[in-house]
Coordinates of C-alpha atoms and ligand atoms in Angstrom, one line a residue:
M2 CA 6.4 112.5 152.4
A3 CA 3.8 114.5 154.3
A4 CA 1.6 112.4 156.5
I5 CA -1.7 114.0 155.7
L6 CA -5.0 112.2 156.2
N7 CA -7.4 113.1 153.4
P8 CA -11.0 112.3 154.6
R9 CA -12.4 113.9 151.5
R10 CA -10.6 111.2 149.4
T11 CA -12.5 108.6 151.4
V12 CA -15.8 110.2 150.5
S13 CA -14.9 110.4 146.8
E14 CA -13.7 106.7 146.8
L15 CA -17.0 105.7 148.4
K16 CA -18.8 107.4 145.5
E17 CA -16.4 105.7 143.0
L18 CA -17.3 102.3 144.6
R19 CA -21.0 103.2 144.5
S20 CA -20.9 103.9 140.7
L21 CA -18.8 100.8 140.1
T22 CA -21.0 98.3 142.0
G23 CA -24.4 99.9 142.5
D24 CA -27.4 100.6 140.3
E25 CA -30.6 102.7 140.6
N26 CA -31.8 100.4 143.4
G27 CA -28.7 100.7 145.5
A28 CA -25.5 98.8 146.3
Q29 CA -25.3 95.3 144.8
R30 CA -22.1 93.9 146.5
V31 CA -23.6 90.7 147.8
A32 CA -20.8 88.4 149.1
F33 CA -19.6 85.6 146.9
T34 CA -21.1 87.2 143.7
S35 CA -19.1 88.6 140.8
T36 CA -20.0 92.2 141.8
W37 CA -18.5 91.6 145.2
A38 CA -15.4 90.1 143.6
E39 CA -15.1 93.2 141.5
A40 CA -15.4 95.5 144.5
R41 CA -12.7 93.4 146.2
Q42 CA -10.4 93.7 143.2
W43 CA -11.0 97.5 143.2
L44 CA -10.1 97.6 147.0
R45 CA -7.0 95.5 146.3
S46 CA -5.8 97.9 143.6
K47 CA -6.1 100.8 146.1
L48 CA -4.1 98.9 148.7
E49 CA -1.4 97.9 146.2
E50 CA -0.5 101.6 145.8
L51 CA 1.0 101.5 149.2
P52 CA 4.7 100.5 149.1
G53 CA 5.6 97.6 151.4
I54 CA 2.1 96.4 152.1
E55 CA 1.4 92.7 152.2
I56 CA -2.0 91.6 151.0
H57 CA -3.6 88.1 151.1
N58 CA -6.9 86.4 151.5
D59 CA -7.3 84.0 154.5
A60 CA -8.9 80.6 154.5
A61 CA -12.4 82.1 155.0
G62 CA -12.0 84.7 152.2
N63 CA -11.3 87.6 154.5
L64 CA -8.9 90.1 152.9
W65 CA -5.9 91.2 155.0
A66 CA -3.6 94.1 154.2
T67 CA -0.6 94.3 156.6
L68 CA 1.9 97.1 157.2
A69 CA 4.6 95.4 159.3
G70 CA 5.7 97.5 162.3
D71 CA 8.6 97.5 164.8
S72 CA 6.5 95.2 166.9
E73 CA 4.6 92.1 165.7
K74 CA 1.7 93.1 168.0
A75 CA -1.0 94.2 165.6
L76 CA -3.7 96.9 165.5
L77 CA -6.6 95.6 163.4
I78 CA -9.0 97.9 161.6
G79 CA -12.0 96.1 160.1
G80 CA -14.9 96.6 157.7
H81 CA -16.9 94.7 155.1
I82 CA -17.3 95.7 151.5
D83 CA -20.2 93.3 151.0
S84 CA -23.7 94.7 151.0
V85 CA -27.3 93.5 151.1
P86 CA -29.1 93.5 147.7
N87 CA -30.3 97.1 147.0
G88 CA -28.2 98.2 150.0
G89 CA -26.9 101.6 151.0
W90 CA -23.7 103.2 149.9
L91 CA -22.0 103.3 153.3
D92 CA -22.8 100.1 155.3
G93 CA -19.6 98.3 155.8
C94 CA -17.5 99.9 153.0
L95 CA -17.2 103.2 155.0
N96 CA -15.3 101.2 157.6
T97 CA -13.0 99.6 155.0
M98 CA -12.3 102.7 153.0
A99 CA -11.6 104.8 156.2
G100 CA -9.2 102.0 157.0
V101 CA -7.5 102.4 153.7
E102 CA -7.0 106.1 154.2
I103 CA -5.7 105.5 157.7
L104 CA -3.1 103.0 156.4
R105 CA -2.0 105.6 153.9
R106 CA -1.5 108.2 156.7
I107 CA 0.3 105.7 158.9
N108 CA 2.5 104.5 156.0
A109 CA 3.5 108.1 155.2
Q110 CA 4.0 109.2 158.8
Y111 CA 6.2 106.3 159.8
Q112 CA 8.0 105.7 156.4
G113 CA 6.4 102.3 156.1
K114 CA 7.4 101.1 159.6
P115 CA 4.9 102.0 162.3
P116 CA 5.7 101.3 166.0
V117 CA 3.3 98.3 165.9
T118 CA 2.0 96.2 163.0
V119 CA -1.2 97.7 161.5
R120 CA -3.6 95.5 159.5
L121 CA -6.8 96.2 157.6
V122 CA -9.3 93.3 157.4
D123 CA -12.2 93.3 154.9
W124 CA -14.5 90.6 156.3
A125 CA -16.2 88.2 153.9
D126 CA -20.0 88.1 154.0
E127 CA -20.8 90.2 157.0
E128 CA -24.4 90.6 155.8
G129 CA -25.3 87.0 155.2
A130 CA -27.8 88.3 152.6
R131 CA -27.5 85.3 150.2
F132 CA -27.3 82.4 152.6
G133 CA -29.1 83.8 155.6
K134 CA -26.1 83.6 157.9
S135 CA -24.4 86.8 158.8
L136 CA -20.8 87.3 160.1
F137 CA -19.5 84.4 158.0
G138 CA -15.8 85.5 157.7
S139 CA -15.4 86.9 161.2
S140 CA -17.2 83.9 162.9
A141 CA -14.9 81.5 160.9
C142 CA -12.0 83.6 162.3
S143 CA -13.3 83.5 165.8
S144 CA -14.2 79.8 165.4
N145 CA -17.8 80.3 166.4
L146 CA -19.1 79.4 162.9
D147 CA -21.2 76.3 162.9
I148 CA -19.7 74.3 160.0
N149 CA -22.4 71.7 160.0
E150 CA -25.1 74.3 159.7
A151 CA -23.1 76.2 157.0
R152 CA -22.7 73.0 154.9
G153 CA -26.5 72.8 154.5
L154 CA -27.1 76.4 153.6
K155 CA -28.6 77.2 150.1
D156 CA -29.4 80.4 148.3
K157 CA -32.8 81.1 146.7
D158 CA -31.6 79.4 143.5
G159 CA -30.6 76.2 145.3
I160 CA -26.8 76.9 145.1
S161 CA -25.1 75.6 148.2
L162 CA -22.8 77.7 150.3
P163 CA -19.9 75.3 149.9
A164 CA -20.3 75.5 146.1
A165 CA -20.5 79.3 146.1
L166 CA -17.4 79.5 148.3
K167 CA -15.5 77.1 146.0
E168 CA -16.1 79.6 143.1
H169 CA -14.1 82.1 145.1
G170 CA -11.4 79.7 146.0
I171 CA -12.6 79.0 149.5
D172 CA -12.9 75.5 151.0
L173 CA -15.7 75.5 153.7
E174 CA -14.0 72.6 155.6
K175 CA -10.9 74.8 156.1
V176 CA -12.4 78.2 156.9
K177 CA -11.5 78.0 160.6
D178 CA -7.8 78.1 159.6
A179 CA -8.5 81.9 159.4
G180 CA -8.2 81.9 163.2
K181 CA -4.5 82.1 162.9
E182 CA -4.8 85.7 161.6
L183 CA -5.7 86.8 165.1
K184 CA -2.4 85.5 166.6
N185 CA -0.8 88.8 167.3
A186 CA -3.9 90.9 167.4
A187 CA -3.7 93.4 170.3
A188 CA -6.7 95.7 169.4
Y189 CA -9.5 95.8 167.0
L190 CA -11.3 99.0 165.8
E191 CA -14.3 99.2 163.6
L192 CA -16.1 102.3 162.3
H193 CA -19.7 102.0 161.2
I194 CA -22.8 104.0 160.4
E195 CA -25.2 103.8 163.3
Q196 CA -28.1 102.4 161.1
G197 CA -30.5 103.8 163.7
P198 CA -31.9 107.2 164.7
V199 CA -30.2 107.7 168.2
L200 CA -27.4 110.0 167.2
L201 CA -29.7 111.8 164.7
D202 CA -32.2 112.5 167.5
L203 CA -29.5 113.7 169.8
D204 CA -28.1 115.9 167.0
L205 CA -24.6 114.3 167.5
P206 CA -22.3 113.2 164.7
L207 CA -20.3 110.5 166.5
G208 CA -20.7 107.9 169.2
T209 CA -18.6 105.4 171.2
V210 CA -20.1 101.9 171.1
L211 CA -20.0 100.1 174.4
G212 CA -20.8 96.7 173.1
T213 CA -23.4 94.7 171.2
F214 CA -26.8 93.7 172.7
G215 CA -27.3 90.2 174.0
V216 CA -30.3 88.6 172.3
E217 CA -33.0 86.1 173.5
R218 CA -35.1 84.9 170.6
H219 CA -38.1 82.6 171.4
A220 CA -41.2 81.1 169.9
I221 CA -44.2 81.2 172.2
T222 CA -47.1 79.0 171.4
F223 CA -50.5 79.3 173.1
H224 CA -52.8 76.2 172.9
G225 CA -56.6 76.7 173.3
Q226 CA -59.5 75.0 171.7
A227 CA -61.1 75.5 168.3
A228 CA -64.8 76.3 168.6
H229 CA -67.6 77.5 166.4
S230 CA -67.6 81.3 166.2
G231 CA -71.5 81.4 166.3
S232 CA -72.4 78.8 168.8
T233 CA -69.7 79.4 171.5
P234 CA -70.6 82.0 174.1
M235 CA -67.8 84.4 174.9
N236 CA -67.4 83.2 178.4
R237 CA -66.9 79.5 177.3
R238 CA -64.0 80.2 174.9
R239 CA -60.4 79.0 175.2
D240 CA -59.0 81.6 172.8
A241 CA -55.3 81.2 172.1
F242 CA -55.2 84.5 170.2
L243 CA -56.5 86.5 173.2
A244 CA -53.7 85.2 175.4
A245 CA -51.1 85.9 172.7
A246 CA -52.4 89.3 172.0
K247 CA -52.1 90.4 175.6
M248 CA -48.3 89.9 175.2
S249 CA -48.2 92.8 172.7
P250 CA -48.7 95.8 175.1
E251 CA -46.9 93.8 177.8
I252 CA -43.5 93.7 176.0
Y253 CA -43.6 97.5 175.8
R254 CA -43.9 97.7 179.6
I255 CA -41.2 95.1 180.0
A256 CA -38.8 97.0 177.7
E257 CA -39.6 100.3 179.5
R258 CA -38.8 98.8 183.0
S259 CA -35.5 97.4 181.6
G260 CA -34.0 100.8 180.9
N261 CA -32.4 100.4 177.5
G262 CA -33.7 97.1 176.3
V263 CA -35.9 96.4 173.3
C264 CA -38.5 93.7 172.7
T265 CA -40.2 92.8 169.4
I266 CA -43.0 90.4 168.5
G267 CA -42.1 89.9 164.9
S268 CA -44.5 87.2 163.8
C269 CA -47.9 85.8 164.7
T270 CA -49.6 82.8 163.1
T271 CA -52.9 81.3 164.1
K272 CA -54.5 77.8 163.6
S273 CA -56.9 76.9 162.3
G274 CA -56.8 80.4 160.9
I275 CA -60.3 80.5 159.5
V276 CA -62.8 83.3 160.0
T277 CA -65.5 81.2 161.7
S278 CA -63.4 79.5 164.4
V279 CA -62.0 80.6 167.7
V280 CA -58.1 80.3 167.5
E281 CA -56.9 76.9 168.7
E282 CA -53.2 77.6 168.5
C283 CA -51.3 80.9 168.3
R284 CA -47.6 81.1 167.8
I285 CA -45.7 84.4 168.2
T286 CA -42.0 85.1 168.1
L287 CA -40.3 87.3 170.7
D288 CA -36.9 89.0 170.2
Q289 CA -35.5 90.7 173.3
R290 CA -32.2 92.6 173.4
H291 CA -30.2 94.3 176.1
L292 CA -26.5 95.2 176.7
D293 CA -26.7 94.0 180.4
A294 CA -26.9 90.3 180.8
R295 CA -28.9 90.5 184.1
A296 CA -31.4 92.9 182.6
L297 CA -31.8 90.7 179.6
A298 CA -32.5 87.7 181.9
R299 CA -35.0 89.7 183.8
M300 CA -36.8 90.8 180.6
L301 CA -37.0 87.1 179.6
S302 CA -38.4 86.0 182.9
E303 CA -40.9 88.8 183.0
A304 CA -42.1 87.8 179.6
K305 CA -42.4 84.1 180.7
H306 CA -44.4 85.1 183.8
A307 CA -46.7 87.3 181.8
S308 CA -47.4 84.6 179.3
E309 CA -48.2 82.1 182.0
Q310 CA -50.6 84.6 183.7
F311 CA -52.4 85.4 180.4
A312 CA -52.6 81.6 179.6
A313 CA -54.2 81.0 183.0
E314 CA -56.6 83.9 182.6
G315 CA -57.8 82.4 179.3
N316 CA -57.7 78.7 180.3
V317 CA -55.1 78.0 177.6
K318 CA -51.7 76.4 177.8
V319 CA -48.4 78.1 176.8
A320 CA -45.1 76.6 175.6
W321 CA -41.8 78.3 175.0
E322 CA -39.1 77.3 172.6
R323 CA -35.7 79.1 172.3
L324 CA -34.8 79.9 168.7
W325 CA -31.5 81.6 169.2
Q326 CA -29.5 83.3 171.9
I327 CA -26.3 85.3 172.3
E328 CA -24.7 87.0 175.3
P329 CA -24.1 90.7 175.4
I330 CA -20.6 91.4 174.1
L331 CA -18.9 94.2 175.9
F332 CA -16.1 96.2 174.4
N333 CA -12.8 97.1 176.1
D334 CA -13.0 99.8 178.7
E335 CA -9.6 101.5 177.9
L336 CA -10.4 101.5 174.1
I337 CA -13.8 103.0 175.0
E338 CA -12.0 105.8 176.8
L339 CA -9.7 106.4 173.9
C340 CA -12.6 106.4 171.4
G341 CA -14.3 109.1 173.5
E342 CA -11.1 111.2 173.6
A343 CA -10.7 110.9 169.8
I344 CA -14.3 112.1 169.3
S345 CA -13.7 115.1 171.7
E346 CA -10.5 116.0 170.0
T347 CA -12.3 116.1 166.6
G348 CA -14.6 118.7 168.1
A349 CA -17.7 116.6 168.6
K350 CA -19.4 115.9 171.9
P351 CA -18.7 112.3 173.0
H352 CA -21.6 110.0 173.6
R353 CA -21.7 106.3 174.7
M354 CA -24.2 103.9 173.3
P355 CA -24.9 100.2 172.7
S356 CA -25.2 98.6 169.3
G357 CA -28.5 96.9 168.5
P358 CA -27.2 95.1 165.4
L359 CA -24.4 92.6 165.7
H360 CA -21.2 93.4 163.9
D361 CA -17.9 91.7 163.0
A362 CA -16.5 93.5 166.0
A363 CA -18.6 91.3 168.2
E364 CA -16.9 88.1 166.8
V365 CA -13.4 89.7 167.3
A366 CA -14.3 90.7 170.9
R367 CA -15.5 87.1 171.5
S368 CA -12.0 86.0 170.6
D369 CA -10.7 88.1 173.5
V370 CA -9.1 90.8 171.3
P371 CA -9.7 94.2 173.0
T372 CA -12.3 95.9 170.8
V373 CA -14.2 99.1 170.3
M374 CA -16.5 100.6 167.6
M375 CA -17.2 104.1 166.6
F376 CA -20.6 105.1 165.2
V377 CA -21.4 108.0 162.8
Q378 CA -24.9 109.4 162.5
S379 CA -27.2 107.9 159.9
L380 CA -29.6 110.3 158.2
H381 CA -33.2 109.1 158.4
G382 CA -32.0 106.5 160.9
I383 CA -32.2 104.1 158.0
S384 CA -29.9 101.4 156.6
H385 CA -30.1 98.3 154.3
N386 CA -31.9 100.6 151.9
K387 CA -30.8 102.8 149.0
I388 CA -31.9 105.9 151.0
E389 CA -29.2 105.1 153.6
D390 CA -27.1 108.3 153.9
T391 CA -24.8 110.3 156.2
K392 CA -23.9 114.0 155.8
E393 CA -20.6 114.4 154.0
E394 CA -19.2 116.6 156.8
H395 CA -20.0 113.8 159.2
L396 CA -18.3 111.3 157.0
E397 CA -15.2 113.4 156.9
M398 CA -15.4 114.0 160.6
C399 CA -15.7 110.3 161.4
V400 CA -12.6 109.4 159.3
T401 CA -10.6 112.1 161.2
A402 CA -11.9 110.9 164.6
F403 CA -11.3 107.2 163.7
D404 CA -7.8 108.0 162.6
K405 CA -7.1 109.7 165.9
L406 CA -8.4 106.6 167.6
A407 CA -6.1 104.4 165.5
E408 CA -3.1 106.6 166.5
K409 CA -4.0 106.4 170.2
A410 CA -4.5 102.6 169.9
I411 CA -1.0 102.2 168.3
F412 CA 0.5 103.9 171.3
W413 CA -1.7 102.0 173.7
I414 CA -0.5 98.7 172.2
A415 CA 3.1 99.8 172.1
S416 CA 3.0 100.8 175.8
E417 CA 1.6 97.5 177.0
K418 CA 4.2 94.9 177.8
Ligands
ZN699 ZN1 -22.4 96.7 158.2

């Protein structure tokens, strides 16, 4: 049997999946729905064509397809076939379908017995679109999932997460049993569309991902005093909105000083919120991200100092409340090297970049499995939208490059004692 990788087949299978599970508004493979189950069944049928492959779902609903090798040590290739509602045709499923093609190539090349075990994992509910909690399956696997919180989650129709899981044969109380799947994991690889404009602006097809941004997410509330908009002279006001508004240009300066960080004020609410009153209370949210933990801490402390200064200037008070936080997660140096080599050998210029969004890869890396991701350019720099797209030549190129990375990783694992 000739061991030929067929990236064009991946593109046509992605189109097949699109017509099977999408409509005029985009992809509709929301996790734990019947369309998602259909997509999973379709994936399973593709995998079952491989002789000798073992397929099962773990306790968290992640699908594992295993090609047993000479060594129990396993190379994991991951993706997610679930999508947001009205999603794009590539987010998540490109990774899974590239993995299927790579399993075919490896199976043919090594007559069903590669030097190390190779496993494809299709994570359950990466997007968190229905219950508002992303990385469900991978965080159950890494044991970072907060079961208490998950128990209380409901969708917009009032259906609870445990009930939705039960319909798909998953018991929420047991999902962390999925952790045993990582027992022999020696490396984890994930391919993904970039979902941003960086590679597009650089006119590069592929990138090596260094890790995922750490995030600091806070609510900042300025407290002033309500006062009549007609009778209160400007110099007598304690205007909570004025202090909050000064944060808006300030975060651009903070982000610029940080190098590659980003800062976003995503919401602003005022009280009493009427047209004839000076703002008594103004609450803004601040989301800060950086790949470097020290730079992220510096961005946070600069924002805190600025808020205190603006509060003092306006004779108002300021209070901070942390909403959420995660450390930067750095990928494995040696796999980062191998990823760059694979990109070069495919004829593309290598480029290293951080990931702004979190991915399942971050959860695997948190479990101390050496991890790396490869990005492929997104047209329009847009994702989670039906206009999400990537040039077909870039799709084929990324499957080829990712396959080269998989082959390098097999030998990297095999050579490590
Ligand atoms: Zn994704």
